[in-house]
Amino acid sequence: MSSIIKSSDVVIKGFHSNNYGEIKSLNINVVDEETVLEEVNARKEKIISNSVQEAKEIIEKANESKIQIQKEAIIEIQKMKKEAYTEGFELGKKDGYEDGKKQGYTDAEKELLNKKEELVAELLKQICLVEDSKEEVIKNYKDGLSELAINMAEKIIKTEVNQNEDVIKNLLTESINSYKNIEWLKIYLSSKDYITISTDKDIMEKLLKISEHVKLEVLTDSENGELIIETPDNVINAGVNTQVKNLKSIIFGAQES
């Protein structure tokens, strides 16, 4: 026999079972996408501006490092030339001017070549470090924007859930839209959402068209927006937290691919 559940029928308990079957999730829009985008765009410009400024600073530091290394290389080369001349002059006094000067320049050229290779290697190292830093900055800001969008969306959704009873109604309605002729149906909600659903005549009529045996139960210590639907075949978690997890998977999965 059909029966509409009243608030006095509430059963307070946790959600535990060994026969719930496969847990599934639904991807349901609970707030207008434009609302989330407007909130994100309000802060996105500032973040992008900061990332551009930081990238400019990195490039400026790279150029300064490159110029400094080049200056040091020029000074070192001039110093080594002078030392080579002096060393050649001293050797010339002892073993003959020309031979001494030639030997001094030969030794100095070898040392100069080694020094130049070291300077070039150091320059390349600095440039690579700067390039890596630029890539890291860009990646961090991209990840930051995605994380910001998710956090803001989650905040907006949870605020909407607490303030707007239509959210849980829409979640439940869309979740049961494809259900027909179910032997029995159990729906687990927060205490606040339980009252919202159990007192909504239209939704209760829809539920009773799906099954003659419908039972609403309160999930202990659950947040508003939690929604678990159990049938003889399976259990579906269609709550707000599940939707946020789905959103994260979609965004970060797209970045990795």
GROMACS .gro file of C-alpha atoms in nm:
model
  257
    1MET     CA    1   0.000   0.000   0.000
    2SER     CA    2   0.120   0.346  -0.084
    3SER     CA    3   0.206   0.575   0.201
    4ILE     CA    4   0.349   0.926   0.215
    5ILE     CA    5   0.621   0.960   0.475
    6LYS     CA    6   0.560   1.214   0.747
    7SER     CA    7   0.818   1.391   0.961
    8SER     CA    8   0.729   1.162   1.252
    9ASP     CA    9   0.856   0.866   1.048
   10VAL     CA   10   1.218   0.989   1.049
   11VAL     CA   11   1.478   0.729   1.140
   12ILE     CA   12   1.804   0.869   1.279
   13LYS     CA   13   2.093   0.641   1.201
   14GLY     CA   14   2.419   0.606   1.012
   15PHE     CA   15   2.449   0.462   0.664
   16HIS     CA   16   2.587   0.107   0.689
   17SER     CA   17   2.516  -0.206   0.487
   18ASN     CA   18   2.686  -0.508   0.329
   19ASN     CA   19   2.440  -0.537   0.039
   20TYR     CA   20   2.435  -0.192  -0.114
   21GLY     CA   21   2.598  -0.303  -0.435
   22GLU     CA   22   2.805  -0.071  -0.646
   23ILE     CA   23   2.833   0.293  -0.538
   24LYS     CA   24   2.772   0.525  -0.833
   25SER     CA   25   2.775   0.900  -0.874
   26LEU     CA   26   2.582   1.142  -1.092
   27ASN     CA   27   2.715   1.459  -1.249
   28ILE     CA   28   2.436   1.706  -1.174
   29ASN     CA   29   2.452   2.083  -1.208
   30VAL     CA   30   2.332   2.238  -0.880
   31VAL     CA   31   2.397   2.604  -0.956
   32ASP     CA   32   2.405   2.811  -1.269
   33GLU     CA   33   2.742   2.782  -1.442
   34GLU     CA   34   2.739   3.156  -1.514
   35THR     CA   35   2.723   3.230  -1.142
   36VAL     CA   36   3.044   3.035  -1.081
   37LEU     CA   37   3.218   3.194  -1.377
   38GLU     CA   38   3.128   3.545  -1.265
   39GLU     CA   39   3.276   3.481  -0.921
   40VAL     CA   40   3.594   3.333  -1.068
   41ASN     CA   41   3.641   3.610  -1.325
   42ALA     CA   42   3.614   3.870  -1.051
   43ARG     CA   43   3.950   3.755  -0.912
   44LYS     CA   44   4.107   3.593  -1.218
   45GLU     CA   45   4.233   3.921  -1.368
   46LYS     CA   46   4.429   4.006  -1.054
   47ILE     CA   47   4.592   3.662  -1.047
   48ILE     CA   48   4.684   3.680  -1.416
   49SER     CA   49   4.829   4.029  -1.363
   50ASN     CA   50   5.043   3.899  -1.078
   51SER     CA   51   5.166   3.605  -1.287
   52VAL     CA   52   5.263   3.835  -1.576
   53GLN     CA   53   5.451   4.066  -1.340
   54GLU     CA   54   5.634   3.772  -1.185
   55ALA     CA   55   5.725   3.639  -1.528
   56LYS     CA   56   5.864   3.983  -1.622
   57GLU     CA   57   6.073   3.989  -1.305
   58ILE     CA   58   6.214   3.646  -1.385
   59ILE     CA   59   6.309   3.756  -1.737
   60GLU     CA   60   6.470   4.074  -1.602
   61LYS     CA   61   6.671   3.870  -1.352
   62ALA     CA   62   6.775   3.636  -1.631
   63ASN     CA   63   6.898   3.926  -1.843
   64GLU     CA   64   7.081   4.077  -1.546
   65SER     CA   65   7.247   3.743  -1.471
   66LYS     CA   66   7.348   3.700  -1.835
   67ILE     CA   67   7.495   4.052  -1.854
   68GLN     CA   68   7.679   4.005  -1.525
   69ILE     CA   69   7.831   3.676  -1.639
   70GLN     CA   70   7.939   3.834  -1.967
   71LYS     CA   71   8.101   4.124  -1.780
   72GLU     CA   72   8.282   3.884  -1.549
   73ALA     CA   73   8.402   3.684  -1.848
   74ILE     CA   74   8.543   3.997  -2.016
   75ILE     CA   75   8.717   4.106  -1.695
   76GLU     CA   76   8.857   3.756  -1.645
   77ILE     CA   77   8.987   3.739  -2.001
   78GLN     CA   78   9.157   4.078  -1.971
   79LYS     CA   79   9.308   3.974  -1.639
   80MET     CA   80   9.439   3.650  -1.783
   81LYS     CA   81   9.588   3.828  -2.083
   82LYS     CA   82   9.771   4.062  -1.850
   83GLU     CA   83   9.892   3.772  -1.636
   84ALA     CA   84  10.007   3.588  -1.947
   85TYR     CA   85  10.207   3.889  -2.060
   86THR     CA   86  10.364   3.934  -1.715
   87GLU     CA   87  10.444   3.564  -1.686
   88GLY     CA   88  10.600   3.563  -2.031
   89PHE     CA   89  10.803   3.868  -1.947
   90GLU     CA   90  10.940   3.706  -1.628
   91LEU     CA   91  11.025   3.385  -1.812
   92GLY     CA   92  11.197   3.592  -2.077
   93LYS     CA   93  11.430   3.733  -1.819
   94LYS     CA   94  11.541   3.385  -1.715
   95ASP     CA   95  11.530   3.171  -2.029
   96GLY     CA   96  11.513   3.415  -2.314
   97TYR     CA   97  11.248   3.673  -2.380
   98GLU     CA   98  11.079   3.523  -2.687
   99ASP     CA   99  11.064   3.164  -2.562
  100GLY     CA  100  10.944   3.277  -2.223
  101LYS     CA  101  10.676   3.501  -2.367
  102LYS     CA  102  10.558   3.226  -2.602
  103GLN     CA  103  10.541   2.971  -2.319
  104GLY     CA  104  10.356   3.215  -2.098
  105TYR     CA  105  10.095   3.284  -2.364
  106THR     CA  106  10.055   2.910  -2.437
  107ASP     CA  107   9.986   2.828  -2.074
  108ALA     CA  108   9.760   3.127  -2.041
  109GLU     CA  109   9.562   3.034  -2.353
  110LYS     CA  110   9.496   2.687  -2.212
  111GLU     CA  111   9.381   2.831  -1.884
  112LEU     CA  112   9.177   3.094  -2.065
  113LEU     CA  113   9.005   2.829  -2.277
  114ASN     CA  114   8.916   2.627  -1.969
  115LYS     CA  115   8.788   2.936  -1.796
  116LYS     CA  116   8.576   3.037  -2.095
  117GLU     CA  117   8.423   2.688  -2.106
  118GLU     CA  118   8.339   2.715  -1.737
  119LEU     CA  119   8.182   3.058  -1.787
  120VAL     CA  120   7.978   2.940  -2.085
  121ALA     CA  121   7.862   2.635  -1.890
  122GLU     CA  122   7.762   2.856  -1.598
  123LEU     CA  123   7.576   3.092  -1.829
  124LEU     CA  124   7.384   2.805  -1.987
  125LYS     CA  125   7.306   2.670  -1.642
  126GLN     CA  126   7.166   3.006  -1.530
  127ILE     CA  127   6.956   3.040  -1.846
  128CYS     CA  128   6.816   2.688  -1.800
  129LEU     CA  129   6.732   2.763  -1.438
  130VAL     CA  130   6.548   3.076  -1.543
  131GLU     CA  131   6.356   2.892  -1.816
  132ASP     CA  132   6.259   2.621  -1.567
  133SER     CA  133   6.145   2.890  -1.324
  134LYS     CA  134   5.930   3.054  -1.593
  135GLU     CA  135   5.765   2.723  -1.676
  136GLU     CA  136   5.709   2.654  -1.306
  137VAL     CA  137   5.551   2.994  -1.252
  138ILE     CA  138   5.317   2.948  -1.548
  139LYS     CA  139   5.222   2.597  -1.435
  140ASN     CA  140   5.164   2.710  -1.076
  141TYR     CA  141   4.935   2.990  -1.185
  142LYS     CA  142   4.740   2.761  -1.416
  143ASP     CA  143   4.698   2.511  -1.131
  144GLY     CA  144   4.615   2.798  -0.899
  145LEU     CA  145   4.340   2.927  -1.126
  146SER     CA  146   4.188   2.580  -1.153
  147GLU     CA  147   4.204   2.529  -0.778
  148LEU     CA  148   4.058   2.875  -0.722
  149ALA     CA  149   3.770   2.800  -0.959
  150ILE     CA  150   3.696   2.474  -0.780
  151ASN     CA  151   3.716   2.626  -0.432
  152MET     CA  152   3.491   2.914  -0.529
  153ALA     CA  153   3.246   2.681  -0.701
  154GLU     CA  154   3.237   2.460  -0.392
  155LYS     CA  155   3.179   2.761  -0.167
  156ILE     CA  156   2.903   2.893  -0.391
  157ILE     CA  157   2.736   2.552  -0.416
  158LYS     CA  158   2.741   2.490  -0.040
  159THR     CA  159   2.611   2.839   0.030
  160GLU     CA  160   2.335   2.780  -0.223
  161VAL     CA  161   2.250   2.445  -0.065
  162ASN     CA  162   2.211   2.602   0.279
  163GLN     CA  163   2.003   2.894   0.155
  164ASN     CA  164   1.802   2.749  -0.130
  165GLU     CA  165   1.580   2.444  -0.077
  166ASP     CA  166   1.540   2.400  -0.452
  167VAL     CA  167   1.896   2.266  -0.479
  168ILE     CA  168   1.828   1.941  -0.294
  169LYS     CA  169   1.491   1.913  -0.467
  170ASN     CA  170   1.654   1.943  -0.809
  171LEU     CA  171   1.926   1.696  -0.716
  172LEU     CA  172   1.674   1.437  -0.607
  173THR     CA  173   1.439   1.497  -0.899
  174GLU     CA  174   1.714   1.457  -1.158
  175SER     CA  175   1.857   1.153  -0.978
  176ILE     CA  176   1.529   0.960  -0.986
  177ASN     CA  177   1.425   1.079  -1.331
  178SER     CA  178   1.500   0.745  -1.499
  179TYR     CA  179   1.362   0.522  -1.220
  180LYS     CA  180   1.049   0.315  -1.289
  181ASN     CA  181   0.871   0.034  -1.108
  182ILE     CA  182   1.124  -0.007  -0.829
  183GLU     CA  183   1.043  -0.265  -0.561
  184TRP     CA  184   1.153  -0.032  -0.281
  185LEU     CA  185   1.337   0.297  -0.251
  186LYS     CA  186   1.537   0.447   0.036
  187ILE     CA  187   1.663   0.804   0.035
  188TYR     CA  188   1.921   0.928   0.287
  189LEU     CA  189   1.939   1.302   0.360
  190SER     CA  190   2.051   1.555   0.618
  191SER     CA  191   1.791   1.639   0.885
  192LYS     CA  192   1.717   1.977   0.722
  193ASP     CA  193   1.685   1.828   0.373
  194TYR     CA  194   1.469   1.549   0.512
  195ILE     CA  195   1.211   1.805   0.619
  196THR     CA  196   1.237   1.983   0.284
  197ILE     CA  197   1.171   1.667   0.083
  198SER     CA  198   0.918   1.499   0.311
  199THR     CA  199   0.696   1.809   0.313
  200ASP     CA  200   0.707   1.862  -0.062
  201LYS     CA  201   0.388   1.709  -0.202
  202ASP     CA  202   0.499   1.706  -0.567
  203ILE     CA  203   0.826   1.527  -0.498
  204MET     CA  204   0.662   1.270  -0.270
  205GLU     CA  205   0.407   1.195  -0.541
  206LYS     CA  206   0.689   1.139  -0.791
  207LEU     CA  207   0.863   0.904  -0.549
  208LEU     CA  208   0.547   0.702  -0.490
  209LYS     CA  209   0.497   0.664  -0.865
  210ILE     CA  210   0.837   0.499  -0.878
  211SER     CA  211   0.772   0.263  -0.588
  212GLU     CA  212   0.497   0.192  -0.338
  213HIS     CA  213   0.760   0.144  -0.069
  214VAL     CA  214   0.950   0.468  -0.021
  215LYS     CA  215   1.144   0.550   0.292
  216LEU     CA  216   1.332   0.866   0.382
  217GLU     CA  217   1.607   0.840   0.642
  218VAL     CA  218   1.833   1.095   0.807
  219LEU     CA  219   2.208   1.052   0.775
  220THR     CA  220   2.368   1.113   1.113
  221ASP     CA  221   2.601   1.416   1.128
  222SER     CA  222   2.563   1.481   0.755
  223GLU     CA  223   2.589   1.819   0.583
  224ASN     CA  224   2.307   1.974   0.386
  225GLY     CA  225   2.324   1.858   0.027
  226GLU     CA  226   2.411   1.497   0.107
  227LEU     CA  227   2.197   1.261  -0.099
  228ILE     CA  228   2.221   0.883  -0.119
  229ILE     CA  229   1.961   0.679  -0.304
  230GLU     CA  230   1.931   0.306  -0.241
  231THR     CA  231   1.736   0.053  -0.448
  232PRO     CA  232   1.747  -0.328  -0.452
  233ASP     CA  233   2.004  -0.309  -0.733
  234ASN     CA  234   2.245  -0.038  -0.628
  235VAL     CA  235   2.330   0.273  -0.430
  236ILE     CA  236   2.382   0.611  -0.591
  237ASN     CA  237   2.566   0.895  -0.419
  238ALA     CA  238   2.430   1.211  -0.582
  239GLY     CA  239   2.519   1.459  -0.310
  240VAL     CA  240   2.688   1.795  -0.349
  241ASN     CA  241   3.028   1.666  -0.232
  242THR     CA  242   3.018   1.403  -0.504
  243GLN     CA  243   2.947   1.673  -0.763
  244VAL     CA  244   3.247   1.874  -0.644
  245LYS     CA  245   3.469   1.566  -0.668
  246ASN     CA  246   3.344   1.507  -1.021
  247LEU     CA  247   3.425   1.869  -1.106
  248LYS     CA  248   3.780   1.831  -0.976
  249SER     CA  249   3.831   1.511  -1.175
  250ILE     CA  250   3.709   1.676  -1.495
  251ILE     CA  251   3.925   1.989  -1.457
  252PHE     CA  252   4.249   1.827  -1.343
  253GLY     CA  253   4.199   1.531  -1.575
  254ALA     CA  254   4.176   1.772  -1.870
  255GLN     CA  255   4.499   1.946  -1.762
  256GLU     CA  256   4.692   1.619  -1.745
  257SER     CA  257   4.573   1.497  -2.087
   0.00000   0.00000   0.00000
